[in-house]
CSV table of C-alpha atoms in Angstrom, one decimal:
chain,number,residue,atom,x,y,z
A,1,MET,CA,8.5,17.0,11.2
A,2,ARG,CA,10.3,16.9,7.8
A,3,VAL,CA,9.6,13.4,6.4
A,4,LEU,CA,11.5,11.4,3.5
A,5,LEU,CA,8.9,9.4,1.6
A,6,THR,CA,10.6,6.7,-0.5
A,7,GLY,CA,8.3,5.7,-3.3
A,8,GLY,CA,6.3,8.8,-2.4
A,9,ALA,CA,5.1,9.4,-6.0
A,10,GLY,CA,3.2,6.0,-5.9
A,11,TYR,CA,-0.3,5.2,-5.2
A,12,ILE,CA,0.0,5.0,-1.3
A,13,GLY,CA,3.0,7.4,-1.2
A,14,ALA,CA,1.1,10.3,-2.9
A,15,HIS,CA,-2.0,9.9,-0.6
A,16,THR,CA,0.3,9.7,2.5
A,17,ALA,CA,2.3,12.8,1.3
A,18,VAL,CA,-1.0,14.6,1.3
A,19,ALA,CA,-2.1,13.5,4.6
A,20,LEU,CA,1.3,14.3,6.0
A,21,ILE,CA,1.5,17.8,4.7
A,22,GLU,CA,-2.4,18.4,5.7
A,23,ALA,CA,-1.2,17.4,9.3
A,24,GLY,CA,1.6,20.0,9.4
A,25,HIS,CA,4.6,18.1,8.4
A,26,ASP,CA,7.1,18.7,5.4
A,27,VAL,CA,7.6,16.2,2.9
A,28,ILE,CA,10.5,15.3,0.4
A,29,ILE,CA,10.3,12.5,-1.9
A,30,VAL,CA,12.6,9.9,-3.5
A,31,ASP,CA,11.1,7.7,-6.3
A,32,ASP,CA,12.5,6.3,-9.4
A,33,LEU,CA,9.1,6.7,-11.2
A,34,SER,CA,9.2,3.2,-12.6
A,35,GLY,CA,5.7,2.7,-11.6
A,36,THR,CA,4.4,6.2,-11.6
A,37,SER,CA,4.8,9.8,-13.0
A,38,ALA,CA,6.3,13.0,-11.7
A,39,GLU,CA,2.7,14.4,-12.4
A,40,ALA,CA,1.7,12.7,-9.1
A,41,VAL,CA,4.1,15.0,-7.2
A,42,ALA,CA,2.8,18.0,-9.2
A,43,ARG,CA,-0.8,17.0,-8.1
A,44,ILE,CA,0.3,16.5,-4.4
A,45,GLU,CA,1.4,20.2,-4.7
A,46,THR,CA,-1.8,21.3,-6.4
A,47,ILE,CA,-3.9,19.6,-3.6
A,48,THR,CA,-1.9,21.0,-0.6
A,49,GLY,CA,-0.4,24.1,-1.9
A,50,ALA,CA,3.1,23.0,-0.5
A,51,ALA,CA,6.3,22.5,-2.4
A,52,VAL,CA,7.4,19.0,-2.6
A,53,PRO,CA,11.0,18.3,-3.5
A,54,LEU,CA,11.5,15.2,-5.7
A,55,LEU,CA,14.6,13.2,-6.3
A,56,VAL,CA,14.3,10.8,-9.2
A,57,ALA,CA,16.5,8.1,-8.2
A,58,ASP,CA,16.8,4.3,-7.1
A,59,VAL,CA,16.8,4.2,-3.4
A,60,ARG,CA,19.6,1.8,-3.5
A,61,ASP,CA,21.6,4.6,-4.8
A,62,GLU,CA,23.0,5.7,-1.4
A,63,ALA,CA,25.1,8.4,-2.5
A,64,ALA,CA,22.3,10.1,-4.3
A,65,VAL,CA,19.8,9.6,-1.5
A,66,ALA,CA,22.1,10.9,1.2
A,67,GLY,CA,23.0,13.8,-1.0
A,68,PHE,CA,19.2,14.7,-1.1
A,69,VAL,CA,18.7,14.2,2.5
A,70,ALA,CA,21.7,16.5,3.4
A,71,GLU,CA,20.4,19.1,1.0
A,72,HIS,CA,17.1,19.2,2.9
A,73,ALA,CA,18.5,18.8,6.4
A,74,PRO,CA,17.3,18.4,9.0
A,75,VAL,CA,15.1,15.4,8.0
A,76,ASP,CA,13.4,13.8,11.1
A,77,ALA,CA,11.9,10.7,9.9
A,78,VAL,CA,11.4,8.2,7.0
A,79,ILE,CA,8.3,6.5,5.6
A,80,HIS,CA,9.7,3.5,3.3
A,81,LEU,CA,7.3,2.6,0.6
A,82,ALA,CA,9.6,2.0,-2.2
A,83,GLY,CA,9.8,-1.5,-3.7
A,84,LEU,CA,8.3,-3.9,-6.1
A,85,LYS,CA,4.8,-5.2,-5.3
A,86,ALA,CA,3.3,-7.4,-7.9
A,87,VAL,CA,2.7,-10.8,-6.6
A,88,GLY,CA,2.5,-12.6,-9.9
A,89,GLU,CA,5.7,-10.8,-11.3
A,90,SER,CA,7.6,-11.8,-8.0
A,91,MET,CA,7.0,-15.5,-8.9
A,92,ALA,CA,8.5,-15.0,-12.2
A,93,GLU,CA,11.4,-12.8,-11.0
A,94,PRO,CA,12.3,-13.7,-7.5
A,95,VAL,CA,15.9,-12.5,-7.7
A,96,ARG,CA,14.8,-9.0,-8.9
A,97,TYR,CA,12.3,-8.8,-5.9
A,98,TYR,CA,14.7,-9.8,-3.5
A,99,ASP,CA,17.4,-7.5,-4.9
A,100,VAL,CA,15.2,-4.5,-5.0
A,101,ASN,CA,13.2,-4.8,-1.9
A,102,LEU,CA,15.7,-5.7,0.4
A,103,GLY,CA,18.3,-3.7,-1.3
A,104,THR,CA,16.4,-0.4,-0.9
A,105,THR,CA,15.9,-1.1,2.8
A,106,ILE,CA,19.3,-1.9,3.6
A,107,ALA,CA,20.7,1.2,1.6
A,108,LEU,CA,18.1,3.2,3.5
A,109,LEU,CA,19.1,2.1,7.0
A,110,LYS,CA,22.7,3.1,6.1
A,111,VAL,CA,21.7,6.6,5.0
A,112,MET,CA,19.4,7.0,7.9
A,113,ASP,CA,22.4,6.1,10.3
A,114,THR,CA,24.9,8.5,8.5
A,115,ALA,CA,22.3,11.4,8.7
A,116,GLY,CA,21.3,10.6,12.3
A,117,ILE,CA,17.6,9.9,11.3
A,118,ARG,CA,16.0,7.9,14.2
A,119,SER,CA,12.6,7.2,13.2
A,120,LEU,CA,11.1,4.8,10.3
A,121,VAL,CA,7.8,3.7,9.3
A,122,PHE,CA,7.8,0.8,6.9
A,123,SER,CA,5.2,-0.4,4.3
A,124,SER,CA,4.6,-4.0,5.0
A,125,SER,CA,1.8,-6.2,3.9
A,126,ALA,CA,-0.7,-8.7,5.3
A,127,THR,CA,0.8,-11.3,2.8
A,128,VAL,CA,3.4,-12.0,5.7
A,129,TYR,CA,0.6,-13.9,7.5
A,130,GLY,CA,0.4,-16.4,4.7
A,131,THR,CA,-2.6,-18.8,4.8
A,132,PRO,CA,-4.6,-17.6,7.9
A,133,GLU,CA,-4.9,-20.2,10.7
A,134,GLN,CA,-7.6,-18.2,12.4
A,135,LEU,CA,-9.6,-15.1,11.6
A,136,PRO,CA,-9.5,-12.2,12.1
A,137,LEU,CA,-5.7,-11.7,11.8
A,138,THR,CA,-4.1,-10.0,14.7
A,139,GLU,CA,-0.3,-8.8,15.1
A,140,GLU,CA,0.2,-12.0,17.1
A,141,SER,CA,-0.9,-14.2,14.2
A,142,PRO,CA,1.8,-16.6,12.9
A,143,THR,CA,3.9,-14.9,10.1
A,144,GLY,CA,6.8,-16.2,7.7
A,145,ILE,CA,4.9,-19.7,7.4
A,146,ASP,CA,3.7,-21.1,4.1
A,147,LEU,CA,4.2,-17.8,2.3
A,148,ALA,CA,3.1,-18.5,-1.2
A,149,ASN,CA,5.3,-15.8,-3.2
A,150,PRO,CA,8.5,-13.9,-3.1
A,151,TYR,CA,6.7,-10.6,-2.6
A,152,GLY,CA,5.4,-11.6,0.6
A,153,LYS,CA,8.7,-13.3,1.8
A,154,THR,CA,10.6,-10.0,1.1
A,155,LYS,CA,8.3,-8.1,3.2
A,156,ARG,CA,8.7,-10.6,6.0
A,157,ILE,CA,12.5,-10.6,5.8
A,158,ILE,CA,12.5,-6.8,5.8
A,159,GLU,CA,10.3,-6.9,9.0
A,160,GLU,CA,13.1,-9.2,10.5
A,161,ILE,CA,15.8,-6.6,9.6
A,162,LEU,CA,14.1,-3.9,10.9
A,163,SER,CA,13.5,-5.8,14.2
A,164,ASP,CA,17.1,-6.6,14.6
A,165,ALA,CA,18.2,-3.1,13.8
A,166,ALA,CA,15.8,-1.7,16.4
A,167,ALA,CA,17.0,-4.2,19.0
A,168,ALA,CA,20.7,-3.3,18.4
A,169,ASP,CA,20.1,0.5,18.5
A,170,PRO,CA,17.9,1.5,21.3
A,171,GLY,CA,17.4,5.0,20.0
A,172,LEU,CA,15.8,3.8,16.7
A,173,ALA,CA,12.1,3.9,16.6
A,174,VAL,CA,10.7,1.5,13.8
A,175,VAL,CA,7.1,0.8,13.0
A,176,SER,CA,6.0,-1.7,10.5
A,177,LEU,CA,2.5,-1.4,9.0
A,178,ARG,CA,0.9,-4.6,7.6
A,179,TYR,CA,-1.5,-3.3,4.9
A,180,PHE,CA,-4.7,-5.3,3.9
A,181,ASN,CA,-6.2,-4.2,0.6
A,182,PRO,CA,-5.7,-0.5,-0.3
A,183,VAL,CA,-8.5,0.9,-2.7
A,184,GLY,CA,-10.2,4.1,-3.6
A,185,ALA,CA,-8.6,7.4,-4.4
A,186,HIS,CA,-8.3,11.0,-3.2
A,187,THR,CA,-11.7,12.7,-3.1
A,188,SER,CA,-10.4,15.3,-5.6
A,189,GLY,CA,-9.7,12.8,-8.4
A,190,LEU,CA,-6.4,14.1,-8.9
A,191,ILE,CA,-4.4,11.3,-7.5
A,192,GLY,CA,-5.1,7.6,-7.5
A,193,GLU,CA,-4.0,4.0,-8.6
A,194,ASP,CA,-2.2,4.1,-11.9
A,195,PRO,CA,-1.1,0.5,-12.7
A,196,ASN,CA,0.8,-0.2,-15.8
A,197,GLY,CA,-0.8,-2.6,-18.3
A,198,ILE,CA,-3.6,-4.7,-17.2
A,199,PRO,CA,-4.2,-4.2,-13.3
A,200,ASN,CA,-3.3,-7.1,-10.8
A,201,ASN,CA,-5.8,-5.8,-8.2
A,202,LEU,CA,-9.4,-6.1,-8.2
A,203,MET,CA,-10.5,-2.5,-7.9
A,204,PRO,CA,-8.6,-1.1,-10.9
A,205,PHE,CA,-9.4,-4.1,-13.0
A,206,VAL,CA,-13.2,-3.4,-12.2
A,207,SER,CA,-12.9,0.1,-13.0
A,208,ARG,CA,-11.4,-0.4,-16.3
A,209,VAL,CA,-14.2,-2.8,-17.1
A,210,ALA,CA,-16.8,-0.1,-15.9
A,211,ILE,CA,-15.1,2.5,-18.3
A,212,GLY,CA,-14.9,0.2,-21.2
A,213,SER,CA,-11.3,-0.6,-21.7
A,214,LEU,CA,-11.4,-4.1,-20.4
A,215,GLU,CA,-14.2,-6.6,-21.4
A,216,GLN,CA,-15.1,-8.3,-18.3
A,217,VAL,CA,-14.2,-9.3,-14.7
A,218,ALA,CA,-12.7,-12.7,-14.1
A,219,VAL,CA,-14.0,-13.9,-10.7
A,220,PHE,CA,-11.5,-16.5,-9.5
A,221,GLY,CA,-13.6,-19.2,-7.8
A,222,ASP,CA,-17.3,-19.1,-6.5
A,223,ASP,CA,-17.0,-22.2,-4.4
A,224,TYR,CA,-15.1,-20.9,-1.4
A,225,ASP,CA,-16.5,-21.3,2.0
A,226,THR,CA,-17.7,-17.9,2.3
A,227,PRO,CA,-21.4,-16.4,2.2
A,228,ASP,CA,-21.4,-16.1,-1.6
A,229,GLY,CA,-18.7,-18.5,-2.5
A,230,THR,CA,-16.2,-15.8,-3.6
A,231,GLY,CA,-13.0,-14.7,-1.6
A,232,LEU,CA,-13.4,-12.4,1.4
A,233,ARG,CA,-10.8,-9.5,1.5
A,234,ASP,CA,-10.4,-6.5,3.9
A,235,TYR,CA,-10.4,-3.4,1.5
A,236,ILE,CA,-9.2,-0.2,3.2
A,237,HIS,CA,-9.6,3.2,1.7
A,238,VAL,CA,-6.3,4.6,0.7
A,239,SER,CA,-7.0,7.7,2.4
A,240,ASP,CA,-7.6,5.9,5.8
A,241,LEU,CA,-4.4,4.0,5.2
A,242,ALA,CA,-2.5,7.3,4.7
A,243,ALA,CA,-3.9,8.7,7.9
A,244,GLY,CA,-2.5,5.3,9.4
A,245,HIS,CA,1.0,6.3,8.4
A,246,VAL,CA,0.8,9.8,9.9
A,247,ALA,CA,-0.6,8.2,13.3
A,248,ALA,CA,2.4,5.7,13.2
A,249,LEU,CA,4.9,8.5,12.8
A,250,GLU,CA,3.6,10.5,15.4
A,251,HIS,CA,3.3,7.9,17.9
A,252,ALA,CA,6.5,6.1,17.0
A,253,ALA,CA,8.6,5.2,20.0
A,254,SER,CA,12.0,3.7,20.5
A,255,GLY,CA,12.1,0.0,19.7
A,256,TYR,CA,10.1,-2.1,17.2
A,257,ALA,CA,6.2,-2.1,16.8
A,258,VAL,CA,3.8,-3.7,14.3
A,259,TYR,CA,0.2,-2.8,13.4
A,260,ASN,CA,-2.5,-4.0,11.1
A,261,LEU,CA,-4.1,-1.3,8.9
A,262,GLY,CA,-7.5,-2.6,7.9
A,263,THR,CA,-11.2,-2.2,8.4
A,264,GLY,CA,-12.0,-5.5,10.1
A,265,GLU,CA,-15.0,-5.7,7.7
A,266,PRO,CA,-14.6,-8.5,5.0
A,267,VAL,CA,-15.9,-7.8,1.5
A,268,SER,CA,-16.5,-10.4,-1.0
A,269,VAL,CA,-15.5,-10.1,-4.7
A,270,LEU,CA,-19.2,-10.1,-5.7
A,271,ASP,CA,-19.9,-7.4,-3.1
A,272,LEU,CA,-17.0,-5.2,-4.4
A,273,ILE,CA,-18.4,-5.5,-8.0
A,274,ALA,CA,-21.8,-4.6,-6.7
A,275,ALA,CA,-20.6,-1.6,-4.9
A,276,PHE,CA,-18.7,-0.5,-8.0
A,277,GLU,CA,-21.9,-0.8,-10.1
A,278,ARG,CA,-23.6,1.5,-7.6
A,279,ALA,CA,-21.0,4.1,-7.7
A,280,SER,CA,-20.6,4.1,-11.5
A,281,GLY,CA,-24.1,3.6,-12.6
A,282,ARG,CA,-22.9,1.0,-15.1
A,283,SER,CA,-23.3,-2.9,-15.3
A,284,ILE,CA,-20.0,-4.7,-15.0
A,285,PRO,CA,-19.9,-8.0,-17.0
A,286,GLN,CA,-18.2,-10.8,-15.1
A,287,VAL,CA,-17.3,-14.5,-15.6
A,288,ILE,CA,-16.5,-17.2,-13.0
A,289,VAL,CA,-13.2,-19.1,-13.6
A,290,ALA,CA,-11.3,-21.5,-11.6
A,291,ARG,CA,-9.6,-20.5,-8.4
A,292,ARG,CA,-6.0,-19.0,-8.5
A,293,PRO,CA,-3.2,-21.0,-6.9
A,294,GLY,CA,-2.2,-19.5,-3.7
A,295,ASP,CA,-5.4,-17.6,-3.1
A,296,VAL,CA,-7.0,-18.1,0.4
A,297,ALA,CA,-10.8,-17.9,1.0
A,298,ALA,CA,-10.7,-15.1,3.5
A,299,SER,CA,-8.2,-12.6,5.0
A,300,TYR,CA,-9.3,-9.6,7.1
A,301,ALA,CA,-7.8,-7.7,10.1
A,302,ASP,CA,-8.4,-7.2,13.6
A,303,PRO,CA,-7.3,-3.5,13.7
A,304,ALA,CA,-7.8,-3.1,17.6
A,305,LYS,CA,-4.4,-2.6,18.3
A,306,ALA,CA,-3.7,0.4,15.9
A,307,GLN,CA,-7.0,1.9,17.5
A,308,ARG,CA,-5.9,1.4,20.9
A,309,GLU,CA,-2.2,2.5,20.7
A,310,LEU,CA,-2.4,4.9,17.6
A,311,GLY,CA,-5.8,6.3,17.9
A,312,TRP,CA,-6.5,5.4,14.3
A,313,THR,CA,-9.7,3.8,12.8
A,314,ALA,CA,-10.6,3.2,9.3
A,315,ASP,CA,-13.6,5.3,8.7
A,316,LEU,CA,-14.4,5.0,5.0
A,317,SER,CA,-16.6,2.4,3.4
A,318,ILE,CA,-16.4,0.3,0.5
A,319,ASP,CA,-18.8,2.5,-1.2
A,320,ASP,CA,-16.8,5.6,-0.4
A,321,ALA,CA,-13.8,3.6,-2.1
A,322,CYS,CA,-15.6,2.8,-5.2
A,323,ARG,CA,-17.2,6.4,-5.6
A,324,ASP,CA,-13.6,7.9,-5.3
A,325,TYR,CA,-12.1,5.5,-7.6
A,326,TRP,CA,-14.6,6.0,-10.1
A,327,ASN,CA,-14.2,9.8,-9.9
A,328,TRP,CA,-10.3,9.2,-10.3
A,329,GLN,CA,-11.0,7.0,-13.4
A,330,THR,CA,-13.3,9.2,-15.0
A,331,GLN,CA,-11.1,12.3,-14.7
A,332,ASN,CA,-8.0,10.2,-15.6
A,333,PRO,CA,-9.1,7.4,-18.1
A,334,ASP,CA,-5.4,6.7,-19.1
A,335,GLY,CA,-3.8,7.7,-15.6
A,336,TYR,CA,-1.1,10.0,-15.3
A,337,PRO,CA,0.5,11.2,-18.5
A,338,ARG,CA,3.7,9.5,-19.0
A,339,GLY,CA,6.7,10.7,-20.8
């Protein structure tokens, strides 16, 4: 298949591009490069030996995206990863988040309709579950209730839009993938997570402390009802996550389907820090601070549906993820070159 990746130069997108090419598919990418660099696409080409056409554009620019799709026709499927993703930023800029995240999706559906593209895999999030009522989370767990931030709300609304679109068009095959916590990097060290400024997520923050660019890790709360008092999360290696996209694409059938992509193995904040210390061989200073508003004690997946229906499992451990992230960090201490 030839697959259009929106946001394909980003962290998850770059790894998904590699996985698709290695599975025998062709990839074309649309990305506005607001959170990444064209260097990521060059490195995808280095890893795979394949040419990967890149359109630098906002996915909301229907004319530009439609022209790119027509230029590379036929395009068989879309994996939609473009969008804004910082929870804290979404609280400060909710209108921008609704505009970008919903706008890219609606524009993309219009382009797909015009081009006759009938298959879509969407990058959703476990944030749609809100505060878990019961663990582990299954695809039948309640969603859309008590969502703490606009980021999670946009993901939930997009899921509704896609479900309605699939219901209205029996020929449309749509899959929403609810990610848990992506971590790690490609084993080559050529592609990885490259956050602008101070990272929002735990592993890149820990890595910056290990390499010396940040002073210490703030652990938000040690009084949760968990084995060591710190929050439990389901950390999935980004390469496993990428493989999940390939599986979803290759198994997509008419209608709308949802899958959790996680390991099902909860890891605490302190466990992750300890694993990163093992991987880096460095001591990582940490300080316990107050809980953050909106954080839950634990969130982790039941990934059985993806295993059963897609033949997919997460095979890599938190130690694998820390090893690969440290390899990326040491090879690219300043991330991708910008400019």
